[in-house]
Amino acid sequence: MGHHFQKFLKGVWDESPGKHKMLNKLTQGIEFQGQALTLRSERQKLLASNIANADTPGFLARDINFSQALKQAAGELKQASGMTVSSSGHIGGSSKDKLVASNLSYATPSQLSPDGNSVDMDRERASMADNSVKYEATLRFINSHVKTMIDSIKGQ
């Protein structure tokens, strides 16, 4: 293990007051982007479900309000108590299902089919493509951020 890495770990894991602020600053961006990635993944599942049920009589297409869900997720990352929630099972934690469910709505159909199905295939395909591009961009940002942190630790 390199000297710079050992020094970094000592600074991060030192139990002295205020030492966790350094770790929080390093991981804050990744946590936010991780929440965005999780929400994008859940949205992709919803869109895929809508497409899969395009021929199901009475099926109502659903979607999430992504920006509202992300704002809610970001607010949960900044808990007033200062405690870090690393698992949805922790007190005060929120599972992704609860987050998605609270921002879930029925898509407004441009035209309802005679059998009551509200899936608009053009809209669903466009939304899926847009979400896929944004998912990939978020993933690239996370990878870049992690690479930058590793390079900083190595002293390069």
Coordinates of C-alpha atoms in Angstrom, one line a residue:
M1 CA 0.0 0.0 0.0
G2 CA 1.4 3.4 -1.0
H3 CA 2.4 6.1 1.5
H4 CA -0.2 8.5 0.0
F5 CA -3.0 6.0 0.3
Q6 CA -2.1 5.1 3.9
K7 CA -2.1 8.8 4.7
F8 CA -5.4 9.3 3.0
L9 CA -7.0 6.4 4.9
K10 CA -5.7 7.7 8.2
G11 CA -7.3 11.1 7.5
V12 CA -10.6 9.6 6.4
W13 CA -11.0 7.1 9.2
D14 CA -9.6 9.1 12.1
E15 CA -12.4 9.3 14.6
S16 CA -11.5 12.8 15.7
P17 CA -14.4 15.3 15.5
G18 CA -14.7 16.9 12.0
K19 CA -12.7 14.2 10.3
H20 CA -15.8 12.7 8.6
K21 CA -16.4 15.9 6.7
M22 CA -13.5 15.0 4.4
L23 CA -15.1 11.7 3.5
N24 CA -18.5 13.3 3.1
K25 CA -17.1 15.8 0.6
L26 CA -15.5 13.0 -1.3
T27 CA -18.6 10.9 -1.5
Q28 CA -21.3 13.5 -1.7
G29 CA -21.2 13.8 -5.5
I30 CA -21.2 10.0 -6.0
E31 CA -24.1 9.5 -3.6
F32 CA -26.2 12.0 -5.5
Q33 CA -25.3 10.5 -8.9
G34 CA -25.9 7.0 -7.4
Q35 CA -29.4 8.1 -6.5
A36 CA -30.0 9.5 -10.0
L37 CA -28.7 6.2 -11.5
T38 CA -31.1 4.2 -9.3
L39 CA -34.0 6.4 -10.3
R40 CA -33.1 6.1 -14.0
S41 CA -33.0 2.4 -13.6
E42 CA -36.4 2.3 -12.0
R43 CA -37.8 4.6 -14.6
Q44 CA -36.5 2.3 -17.4
K45 CA -38.3 -0.6 -15.7
L46 CA -41.5 1.3 -15.7
L47 CA -41.2 2.3 -19.4
A48 CA -40.4 -1.3 -20.3
S49 CA -43.5 -2.4 -18.4
N50 CA -45.6 0.1 -20.3
I51 CA -44.2 -1.1 -23.7
A52 CA -44.7 -4.8 -22.6
N53 CA -48.4 -4.0 -21.8
A54 CA -49.2 -2.0 -25.0
D55 CA -51.7 -4.7 -26.0
T56 CA -53.2 -5.3 -22.5
P57 CA -56.8 -4.0 -22.4
G58 CA -57.3 -1.3 -19.8
F59 CA -53.6 -1.0 -18.9
L60 CA -52.7 2.6 -17.9
A61 CA -49.2 3.7 -18.6
R62 CA -47.2 4.9 -15.7
D63 CA -44.1 7.1 -15.2
I64 CA -42.3 8.8 -12.4
N65 CA -41.7 12.5 -11.9
F66 CA -37.9 12.1 -12.1
S67 CA -36.9 15.6 -11.1
Q68 CA -39.2 15.5 -8.0
A69 CA -37.9 12.1 -7.0
L70 CA -34.3 13.2 -7.4
K71 CA -35.0 16.3 -5.2
Q72 CA -36.6 14.1 -2.6
A73 CA -33.6 11.7 -2.7
A74 CA -31.1 14.5 -2.5
G75 CA -33.0 15.8 0.6
E76 CA -32.7 12.4 2.2
L77 CA -29.0 12.4 1.7
K78 CA -28.7 15.6 3.7
Q79 CA -30.2 14.4 6.9
A80 CA -30.4 17.0 9.6
S81 CA -29.0 14.6 12.2
G82 CA -25.8 14.3 10.1
M83 CA -26.1 10.5 10.2
T84 CA -25.2 8.6 7.0
V85 CA -27.8 6.2 5.8
S86 CA -26.1 3.4 3.9
S87 CA -29.0 0.9 3.8
S88 CA -32.7 1.3 3.2
G89 CA -33.2 -0.7 6.4
H90 CA -31.6 1.9 8.6
I91 CA -33.8 4.1 10.7
G92 CA -34.7 7.2 8.7
G93 CA -33.8 5.5 5.5
S94 CA -36.0 5.2 2.5
S95 CA -36.1 2.4 0.0
K96 CA -36.0 3.2 -3.7
D97 CA -39.5 1.6 -4.0
K98 CA -40.9 4.1 -1.5
L99 CA -39.2 6.9 -3.3
V100 CA -40.5 5.8 -6.8
A101 CA -44.0 5.1 -5.4
S102 CA -44.3 8.6 -3.9
N103 CA -43.5 10.1 -7.3
L104 CA -45.4 7.6 -9.5
S105 CA -48.2 8.9 -11.7
Y106 CA -50.2 7.7 -14.7
A107 CA -49.0 9.0 -18.0
T108 CA -51.4 11.4 -19.7
P109 CA -52.6 9.6 -22.9
S110 CA -52.5 11.5 -26.1
Q111 CA -55.3 9.2 -27.3
L112 CA -57.0 6.4 -25.4
S113 CA -57.4 3.2 -27.4
P114 CA -60.9 1.7 -27.7
D115 CA -60.0 -1.0 -25.2
G116 CA -58.9 1.6 -22.5
N117 CA -55.2 1.1 -22.9
S118 CA -53.2 4.4 -22.5
V119 CA -49.8 3.3 -23.8
D120 CA -48.5 5.6 -26.5
M121 CA -45.7 3.5 -28.2
D122 CA -44.1 6.5 -29.8
R123 CA -43.9 8.4 -26.5
E124 CA -42.7 5.3 -24.6
R125 CA -39.9 4.6 -27.1
A126 CA -38.8 8.2 -27.1
S127 CA -38.9 8.3 -23.3
M128 CA -36.9 5.1 -23.1
A129 CA -34.3 6.3 -25.5
D130 CA -33.9 9.6 -23.6
N131 CA -33.7 7.9 -20.3
S132 CA -31.1 5.4 -21.6
V133 CA -28.9 8.3 -22.8
K134 CA -29.2 10.0 -19.4
Y135 CA -28.5 6.8 -17.6
E136 CA -25.3 6.3 -19.6
A137 CA -24.2 9.9 -19.0
T138 CA -24.8 9.5 -15.2
L139 CA -22.8 6.3 -15.2
R140 CA -19.9 8.0 -17.1
F141 CA -19.9 10.8 -14.6
I142 CA -19.7 8.4 -11.7
N143 CA -16.8 6.5 -13.4
S144 CA -15.0 9.7 -14.1
H145 CA -15.5 10.9 -10.5
V146 CA -14.2 7.6 -9.1
K147 CA -11.2 7.6 -11.4
T148 CA -10.4 11.2 -10.3
M149 CA -10.6 10.2 -6.6
I150 CA -8.3 7.1 -7.2
D151 CA -5.8 9.3 -9.1
S152 CA -5.9 11.8 -6.2
I153 CA -5.3 9.0 -3.7
K154 CA -2.4 7.7 -5.7
G155 CA -0.9 11.2 -5.9
Q156 CA -1.0 11.4 -9.7

